[in-house]
């Protein structure tokens, strides 16, 4: 079992390494150079430093992959005060399913994608970091290396920007998503191009490289550690530099030393030019001193650069470039500019800041920048750096403009070169990894086995990637919220009941013969008028639709959460409108106009008790099964822990009032989760009464529900008419008057669209029956009248008319007794006396008490009378359930 | 010669009678569905069409069959189902679930029963596994997965529908109706109830989902039709084994049908109730009087049976009481008269009884008080008197308040018929005051 699967059992202890290196006074953030993870019951400790690739605790035992950019303490002193900034990677299963096909090939189990969604939350709790992991960059076309027995690194080929896959832009690979966490000099990175021989060589041995390089690193450890010790003693925290440099050498000894050093030199030069920054210069020089191979004199460099640039100026760039196997210059231009600008900014800032704090800041910034420089394969930085000073020189400005022109031109024309370029980059990228691993070699050497096993574990459990954990594997993109069978196995056993057989998929057996299709106009109309038939659009709810749509859309766009309360009497299209909104939003998400989101629906009526809501939500979100308590805990954890890559969840809670409990904790949680920053939960709550929040909710629940409310008014007759017409959709089955009658009648009674449709459907049936005898085939007024009568007429009067003589007399006796008493209630004994008297008047043979009671109970059974339970016998109290007038009216006619 | 031959062909007389009795009893006990229901043609057609559409077109429906007890709701439904299932491809396709509100007293039991009857996968043998919540989700999932065109339609028959409305939150009804109103597995929910106000029992959202189709069975037939039913119910079919016996039997029934006294009996029955069950009960009793020596139902049989049917049960009990108990009843009657129906206790009754004894000491033996208490308790056991408080309230027996469950008229009638009732007692009963 890999380490991080068992992490729930083993507590990890996190501690900072090194002194706080930089303090952001405003935010009270204290930055650190590393994080030490110690696992209980294991003597090994692992150290994680910015630049490492890490596994982060995800949901349900699945981990996320990211690259650590920065470590800091937010100074609150609480347990979770340790923070980290990361660049995320996604696994294939975290990509929304509807976008997966865009990859166009099967993903490698260990493949990850650079996550390039601009404003995702890259700030995580550092204590969720599990361990380090190896990530290798592969060129897009290159095959994945065969799995190795000991350790399988993860591979990056493409990046994922939420909409499509694209080749990894090293720029983004190396900078944090969105927030420029690191000093901008990191931008230089995209350029480092190795000499071809180097990259070739690397490409050749790349499959076996990890182990080899590791060995190499081991061999050089002693040397490295010396330099590290040295640097540790330095106050300037230049820890990574020496290691990285050394690594450069190790990984490509062919590399001319000059190009490697240029960067520092150039930096130094740049800083020199900014005269105010003497302290920084000192630091840089110090660092240079630390470096294993001291530089050649900086003064030489500019010339060097000029020489290199000359072929470009000469206008034979393409040829030269290709022939010399130099890396394409086109894409370099921009980063170069960036570097220039940012360096300027940096130096400017330095100049203004005070001595001690700024120095600290500077140093850490520089560290980080250097770190990055190194990471991306610093030795290749030659061309970039060479160009930087050039553009800064006044003399070169004219020519630089020309170059830019040229480069732009090339950029446009040489897409092929681009590819080559990319490939080279890809091929070369692994060195960066080596660099990284070498730099952390010492710390990691003990815990290496640990991380390796961890990595292997992550690979063996591919389907358990964090993102996929949120959706059950079988789910279709989100259009239909996953309702995978309840029988899916769960990790949390429910002890009380015997489990149902696993994997039983519930289904109603399918029929042997197909259903018959509607044969005539009336049948067609009936099919269309059935409430279940989904209309193409929902007429008459445009405003409500728009409001809900805007609400959900804005929340999904912003990645925030919120609640909305929707009320309305039954049959006014609340649920249908929400579903319509979701359908549209899904469509928009498919069209990439919107970040994808996941829609789940629960219904208070469709669960046995309110706490089942947790179980159902959890199951739909993750496919997990759990008891209500456990599910509540899991959901609480899920919605309170940050997970930047999580897509927004839209939760529809239908029949909200049934989720009421005495303590109202279900409602409370449902409305509290959306207020969490990380939850990204949008709750749409539906109930019938407008004042539900005020009526049944305690203040803290009502307050969380907020005031985003909407009420659906009952349909007016015009709207009902429109609904029927739109459903019928040019199937001519109704006379206009008939439609109007139905809609007016229903609007006057309830405004329930379901009722309206049901009446219409019944009217078509009546029409069909009658048209067998005669008729036009159109549903006319008479048919509708009949249907209305059937549905709305009270059965009481007919029932009384159809009752037996004794029953009728008994009813009369009840009324007589009521009149005598002046009350609306009498005992059976009293009524029965009246009954006997009436029988005599009517000339009927008298009945005995038993029969009389039987008659009374019969009337009670069909609720013409309201009776007490019959064991009271003679003293049974009798009341009428119909008005006396109705009874008399019915009996008079009969 | 020919006579002997025919005898050989036919069954013996006794066998014929027993066979006829078996056949008719089956009919009266509703074990055998009559071919066509009587007097409810339009309802029959409506229901048949509705179920056909569910079975054939996969259209979801819901309907309530409402009518007083014994009006033939279940019979109508069974007839329709029989007719429906005669169609071969319907029979292959339709699934049926029969529930009864008296058996499935809550949703948990109902769900298990549905799952069992549908033979869903979490059924092993006759046992349904899983918790209530799981079962609900499972069933809903199952129903949701189906669609109109491919799934077998399910007919849910809910007998005593009104009782389902008393289940918590009406979860089952909501979900069944919801399925019937959404594009899921086609279902037809058929509710049978005798409550005319059944729709008022439904919660508003459950009500909204119900299609509001109600088929009322209100037994609107007249006496003439009632007589027809009587004849039809008693007649033996044409294909009876012994044709001659059947002919004789039917001839006899025809004469009964035309008999004046029989008509009176039936008229009285019809007046009191149009319920088919009570008619069946009458006929059943009449049928059981038929023996080999008494091979046909005579009008007198029917008269006698009718008298049995309409007998007052309490009056019968009174005939079996001792004189002492009768005296106590009379004392209570007087107390009722004096205090206008207010409850009384044993001591009051005893006092009243003592007064009577003192006046007419020669006619009735003066019993000890414990004996009188015993008699009083016996009346209590016979439920002729009923204590006002529940059994939990512990008061001394003598002072426990009780009420008499007899009407004066019943007491007087009983006294008239009571064998060898002392005249003093009769007089005491008839006198205005004790």
PDB file of C-alpha atoms in Angstrom, chain A residues 260-427:
ATOM      1  CA  UNK A 260      25.236  29.003 -18.328  1.00  0.00           C
ATOM      2  CA  UNK A 261      26.753  31.874 -16.637  1.00  0.00           C
ATOM      3  CA  UNK A 262      25.346  34.491 -18.795  1.00  0.00           C
ATOM      4  CA  UNK A 263      22.220  34.824 -16.874  1.00  0.00           C
ATOM      5  CA  UNK A 264      23.769  35.699 -13.642  1.00  0.00           C
ATOM      6  CA  UNK A 265      26.124  37.943 -15.386  1.00  0.00           C
ATOM      7  CA  UNK A 266      23.427  39.662 -17.178  1.00  0.00           C
ATOM      8  CA  UNK A 267      21.505  40.054 -14.048  1.00  0.00           C
ATOM      9  CA  UNK A 268      24.489  41.501 -12.426  1.00  0.00           C
ATOM     10  CA  UNK A 269      24.958  43.813 -15.304  1.00  0.00           C
ATOM     11  CA  UNK A 270      21.405  44.897 -15.241  1.00  0.00           C
ATOM     12  CA  UNK A 271      21.609  45.530 -11.635  1.00  0.00           C
ATOM     13  CA  UNK A 272      24.790  47.350 -12.122  1.00  0.00           C
ATOM     14  CA  UNK A 273      23.042  49.649 -14.395  1.00  0.00           C
ATOM     15  CA  UNK A 274      20.581  50.401 -11.690  1.00  0.00           C
ATOM     16  CA  UNK A 275      22.997  52.119  -9.590  1.00  0.00           C
ATOM     17  CA  UNK A 276      20.974  52.217  -6.455  1.00  0.00           C
ATOM     18  CA  UNK A 277      21.135  48.519  -5.898  1.00  0.00           C
ATOM     19  CA  UNK A 278      24.479  48.028  -4.562  1.00  0.00           C
ATOM     20  CA  UNK A 279      23.359  45.605  -1.917  1.00  0.00           C
ATOM     21  CA  UNK A 280      21.793  43.351  -4.380  1.00  0.00           C
ATOM     22  CA  UNK A 281      24.835  43.342  -6.475  1.00  0.00           C
ATOM     23  CA  UNK A 282      26.808  42.309  -3.551  1.00  0.00           C
ATOM     24  CA  UNK A 283      24.507  39.469  -3.043  1.00  0.00           C
ATOM     25  CA  UNK A 284      24.703  38.388  -6.585  1.00  0.00           C
ATOM     26  CA  UNK A 285      28.382  38.445  -6.541  1.00  0.00           C
ATOM     27  CA  UNK A 286      28.354  36.521  -3.386  1.00  0.00           C
ATOM     28  CA  UNK A 287      26.233  33.984  -4.992  1.00  0.00           C
ATOM     29  CA  UNK A 288      28.525  33.847  -7.855  1.00  0.00           C
ATOM     30  CA  UNK A 289      31.206  33.066  -5.456  1.00  0.00           C
ATOM     31  CA  UNK A 290      29.175  30.279  -4.076  1.00  0.00           C
ATOM     32  CA  UNK A 291      28.614  28.772  -7.441  1.00  0.00           C
ATOM     33  CA  UNK A 292      30.642  25.777  -8.132  1.00  0.00           C
ATOM     34  CA  UNK A 293      32.046  27.205 -11.303  1.00  0.00           C
ATOM     35  CA  UNK A 294      32.859  30.817 -11.019  1.00  0.00           C
ATOM     36  CA  UNK A 295      31.951  32.876 -13.956  1.00  0.00           C
ATOM     37  CA  UNK A 296      34.036  34.306 -16.599  1.00  0.00           C
ATOM     38  CA  UNK A 297      34.188  38.032 -16.603  1.00  0.00           C
ATOM     39  CA  UNK A 298      30.909  39.701 -17.184  1.00  0.00           C
ATOM     40  CA  UNK A 299      32.322  42.275 -19.495  1.00  0.00           C
ATOM     41  CA  UNK A 300      32.762  39.715 -22.218  1.00  0.00           C
ATOM     42  CA  UNK A 301      29.216  38.782 -22.372  1.00  0.00           C
ATOM     43  CA  UNK A 302      27.612  41.577 -24.279  1.00  0.00           C
ATOM     44  CA  UNK A 303      29.828  41.031 -27.166  1.00  0.00           C
ATOM     45  CA  UNK A 304      29.091  37.446 -27.120  1.00  0.00           C
ATOM     46  CA  UNK A 305      25.459  38.225 -27.374  1.00  0.00           C
ATOM     47  CA  UNK A 306      25.910  40.533 -30.196  1.00  0.00           C
ATOM     48  CA  UNK A 307      27.650  37.938 -32.129  1.00  0.00           C
ATOM     49  CA  UNK A 308      24.922  35.522 -31.594  1.00  0.00           C
ATOM     50  CA  UNK A 309      22.394  37.918 -32.748  1.00  0.00           C
ATOM     51  CA  UNK A 310      24.116  38.789 -35.878  1.00  0.00           C
ATOM     52  CA  UNK A 311      22.766  35.996 -38.031  1.00  0.00           C
ATOM     53  CA  UNK A 312      19.297  37.122 -37.219  1.00  0.00           C
ATOM     54  CA  UNK A 313      20.013  40.558 -38.312  1.00  0.00           C
ATOM     55  CA  UNK A 314      21.433  39.192 -41.424  1.00  0.00           C
ATOM     56  CA  UNK A 315      18.016  38.091 -42.514  1.00  0.00           C
ATOM     57  CA  UNK A 316      18.937  34.470 -42.895  1.00  0.00           C
ATOM     58  CA  UNK A 317      17.444  33.523 -39.697  1.00  0.00           C
ATOM     59  CA  UNK A 318      15.445  30.619 -40.824  1.00  0.00           C
ATOM     60  CA  UNK A 319      18.230  28.947 -42.556  1.00  0.00           C
ATOM     61  CA  UNK A 320      20.775  29.717 -39.960  1.00  0.00           C
ATOM     62  CA  UNK A 321      18.454  28.747 -37.290  1.00  0.00           C
ATOM     63  CA  UNK A 322      17.663  25.448 -38.777  1.00  0.00           C
ATOM     64  CA  UNK A 323      21.127  24.687 -39.858  1.00  0.00           C
ATOM     65  CA  UNK A 324      22.639  25.568 -36.626  1.00  0.00           C
ATOM     66  CA  UNK A 325      19.900  23.701 -34.859  1.00  0.00           C
ATOM     67  CA  UNK A 326      19.388  26.680 -32.781  1.00  0.00           C
ATOM     68  CA  UNK A 327      16.199  27.147 -31.127  1.00  0.00           C
ATOM     69  CA  UNK A 328      13.642  29.298 -32.722  1.00  0.00           C
ATOM     70  CA  UNK A 329      13.821  32.858 -31.761  1.00  0.00           C
ATOM     71  CA  UNK A 330      10.290  33.910 -32.401  1.00  0.00           C
ATOM     72  CA  UNK A 331       8.742  33.013 -29.139  1.00  0.00           C
ATOM     73  CA  UNK A 332      11.697  34.287 -27.328  1.00  0.00           C
ATOM     74  CA  UNK A 333      11.104  37.840 -27.994  1.00  0.00           C
ATOM     75  CA  UNK A 334       8.226  38.320 -25.689  1.00  0.00           C
ATOM     76  CA  UNK A 335       9.649  36.668 -22.660  1.00  0.00           C
ATOM     77  CA  UNK A 336      12.752  38.588 -23.205  1.00  0.00           C
ATOM     78  CA  UNK A 337      10.822  41.766 -23.053  1.00  0.00           C
ATOM     79  CA  UNK A 338       9.107  40.584 -19.999  1.00  0.00           C
ATOM     80  CA  UNK A 339      12.285  39.808 -18.325  1.00  0.00           C
ATOM     81  CA  UNK A 340      13.545  43.169 -19.119  1.00  0.00           C
ATOM     82  CA  UNK A 341      10.518  44.848 -17.745  1.00  0.00           C
ATOM     83  CA  UNK A 342      10.253  42.835 -14.658  1.00  0.00           C
ATOM     84  CA  UNK A 343      13.838  43.087 -13.876  1.00  0.00           C
ATOM     85  CA  UNK A 344      13.527  46.774 -14.177  1.00  0.00           C
ATOM     86  CA  UNK A 345      10.607  46.782 -11.886  1.00  0.00           C
ATOM     87  CA  UNK A 346      12.322  44.639  -9.423  1.00  0.00           C
ATOM     88  CA  UNK A 347      15.374  46.712  -9.330  1.00  0.00           C
ATOM     89  CA  UNK A 348      13.304  49.809  -9.076  1.00  0.00           C
ATOM     90  CA  UNK A 349      11.490  48.464  -6.133  1.00  0.00           C
ATOM     91  CA  UNK A 350      14.663  47.508  -4.508  1.00  0.00           C
ATOM     92  CA  UNK A 351      16.056  50.908  -4.893  1.00  0.00           C
ATOM     93  CA  UNK A 352      13.210  52.488  -3.069  1.00  0.00           C
ATOM     94  CA  UNK A 353      13.011  50.087  -0.226  1.00  0.00           C
ATOM     95  CA  UNK A 354      14.806  50.326   3.012  1.00  0.00           C
ATOM     96  CA  UNK A 355      17.901  48.434   3.754  1.00  0.00           C
ATOM     97  CA  UNK A 356      17.240  45.417   5.905  1.00  0.00           C
ATOM     98  CA  UNK A 357      13.760  44.318   5.039  1.00  0.00           C
ATOM     99  CA  UNK A 358      14.234  44.937   1.393  1.00  0.00           C
ATOM    100  CA  UNK A 359      17.319  42.945   1.442  1.00  0.00           C
ATOM    101  CA  UNK A 360      15.521  40.031   2.828  1.00  0.00           C
ATOM    102  CA  UNK A 361      12.833  40.364   0.334  1.00  0.00           C
ATOM    103  CA  UNK A 362      15.240  40.747  -2.434  1.00  0.00           C
ATOM    104  CA  UNK A 363      17.111  37.770  -1.507  1.00  0.00           C
ATOM    105  CA  UNK A 364      14.148  35.565  -1.368  1.00  0.00           C
ATOM    106  CA  UNK A 365      12.881  36.891  -4.582  1.00  0.00           C
ATOM    107  CA  UNK A 366      16.117  36.325  -6.182  1.00  0.00           C
ATOM    108  CA  UNK A 367      16.331  32.929  -4.774  1.00  0.00           C
ATOM    109  CA  UNK A 368      13.066  32.062  -6.162  1.00  0.00           C
ATOM    110  CA  UNK A 369      13.869  33.527  -9.480  1.00  0.00           C
ATOM    111  CA  UNK A 370      17.092  31.774  -9.671  1.00  0.00           C
ATOM    112  CA  UNK A 371      15.475  28.666  -8.601  1.00  0.00           C
ATOM    113  CA  UNK A 372      13.091  28.947 -11.434  1.00  0.00           C
ATOM    114  CA  UNK A 373      15.791  29.813 -13.826  1.00  0.00           C
ATOM    115  CA  UNK A 374      17.557  26.760 -12.871  1.00  0.00           C
ATOM    116  CA  UNK A 375      14.591  24.594 -12.928  1.00  0.00           C
ATOM    117  CA  UNK A 376      13.684  25.213 -16.447  1.00  0.00           C
ATOM    118  CA  UNK A 377      16.998  24.065 -17.557  1.00  0.00           C
ATOM    119  CA  UNK A 378      19.021  27.109 -16.926  1.00  0.00           C
ATOM    120  CA  UNK A 379      21.873  26.226 -19.176  1.00  0.00           C
ATOM    121  CA  UNK A 380      19.729  26.815 -22.190  1.00  0.00           C
ATOM    122  CA  UNK A 381      19.075  30.382 -21.294  1.00  0.00           C
ATOM    123  CA  UNK A 382      21.789  31.684 -23.477  1.00  0.00           C
ATOM    124  CA  UNK A 383      19.892  33.271 -26.300  1.00  0.00           C
ATOM    125  CA  UNK A 384      17.427  34.973 -24.111  1.00  0.00           C
ATOM    126  CA  UNK A 385      19.860  36.501 -21.883  1.00  0.00           C
ATOM    127  CA  UNK A 386      21.948  37.526 -24.717  1.00  0.00           C
ATOM    128  CA  UNK A 387      19.148  39.493 -26.135  1.00  0.00           C
ATOM    129  CA  UNK A 388      18.210  41.188 -22.945  1.00  0.00           C
ATOM    130  CA  UNK A 389      21.154  43.472 -22.642  1.00  0.00           C
ATOM    131  CA  UNK A 390      21.054  44.131 -26.324  1.00  0.00           C
ATOM    132  CA  UNK A 391      17.665  45.636 -26.214  1.00  0.00           C
ATOM    133  CA  UNK A 392      18.639  47.716 -23.286  1.00  0.00           C
ATOM    134  CA  UNK A 393      21.386  49.323 -25.178  1.00  0.00           C
ATOM    135  CA  UNK A 394      20.635  52.468 -26.972  1.00  0.00           C
ATOM    136  CA  UNK A 395      22.788  51.551 -29.879  1.00  0.00           C
ATOM    137  CA  UNK A 396      20.890  48.390 -30.477  1.00  0.00           C
ATOM    138  CA  UNK A 397      17.473  49.848 -30.376  1.00  0.00           C
ATOM    139  CA  UNK A 398      17.026  50.471 -34.011  1.00  0.00           C
ATOM    140  CA  UNK A 399      18.143  47.080 -34.976  1.00  0.00           C
ATOM    141  CA  UNK A 400      16.062  45.485 -32.278  1.00  0.00           C
ATOM    142  CA  UNK A 401      12.976  46.954 -33.821  1.00  0.00           C
ATOM    143  CA  UNK A 402      13.936  45.358 -37.065  1.00  0.00           C
ATOM    144  CA  UNK A 403      14.578  42.132 -35.390  1.00  0.00           C
ATOM    145  CA  UNK A 404      11.244  42.251 -33.793  1.00  0.00           C
ATOM    146  CA  UNK A 405       9.700  42.700 -37.129  1.00  0.00           C
ATOM    147  CA  UNK A 406      11.599  39.816 -38.454  1.00  0.00           C
ATOM    148  CA  UNK A 407      10.753  37.666 -35.606  1.00  0.00           C
ATOM    149  CA  UNK A 408       7.120  38.393 -35.887  1.00  0.00           C
ATOM    150  CA  UNK A 409       7.318  37.427 -39.457  1.00  0.00           C
ATOM    151  CA  UNK A 410       9.035  34.244 -38.590  1.00  0.00           C
ATOM    152  CA  UNK A 411       6.589  33.622 -35.932  1.00  0.00           C
ATOM    153  CA  UNK A 412       3.822  33.694 -38.376  1.00  0.00           C
ATOM    154  CA  UNK A 413       5.505  31.634 -41.021  1.00  0.00           C
ATOM    155  CA  UNK A 414       7.365  29.050 -39.189  1.00  0.00           C
ATOM    156  CA  UNK A 415       4.880  27.014 -37.478  1.00  0.00           C
ATOM    157  CA  UNK A 416       6.845  23.969 -38.359  1.00  0.00           C
ATOM    158  CA  UNK A 417       9.803  25.364 -36.620  1.00  0.00           C
ATOM    159  CA  UNK A 418       7.586  25.885 -33.709  1.00  0.00           C
ATOM    160  CA  UNK A 419       6.879  22.265 -33.546  1.00  0.00           C
ATOM    161  CA  UNK A 420      10.482  21.432 -33.728  1.00  0.00           C
ATOM    162  CA  UNK A 421      11.022  23.909 -31.085  1.00  0.00           C
ATOM    163  CA  UNK A 422       8.436  22.425 -28.910  1.00  0.00           C
ATOM    164  CA  UNK A 423       9.876  19.066 -29.356  1.00  0.00           C
ATOM    165  CA  UNK A 424      13.218  20.252 -28.369  1.00  0.00           C
ATOM    166  CA  UNK A 425      11.805  21.834 -25.377  1.00  0.00           C
ATOM    167  CA  UNK A 426       9.972  18.748 -24.510  1.00  0.00           C
ATOM    168  CA  UNK A 427      12.951  16.624 -24.949  1.00  0.00           C
TER     169      UNK A 427
END
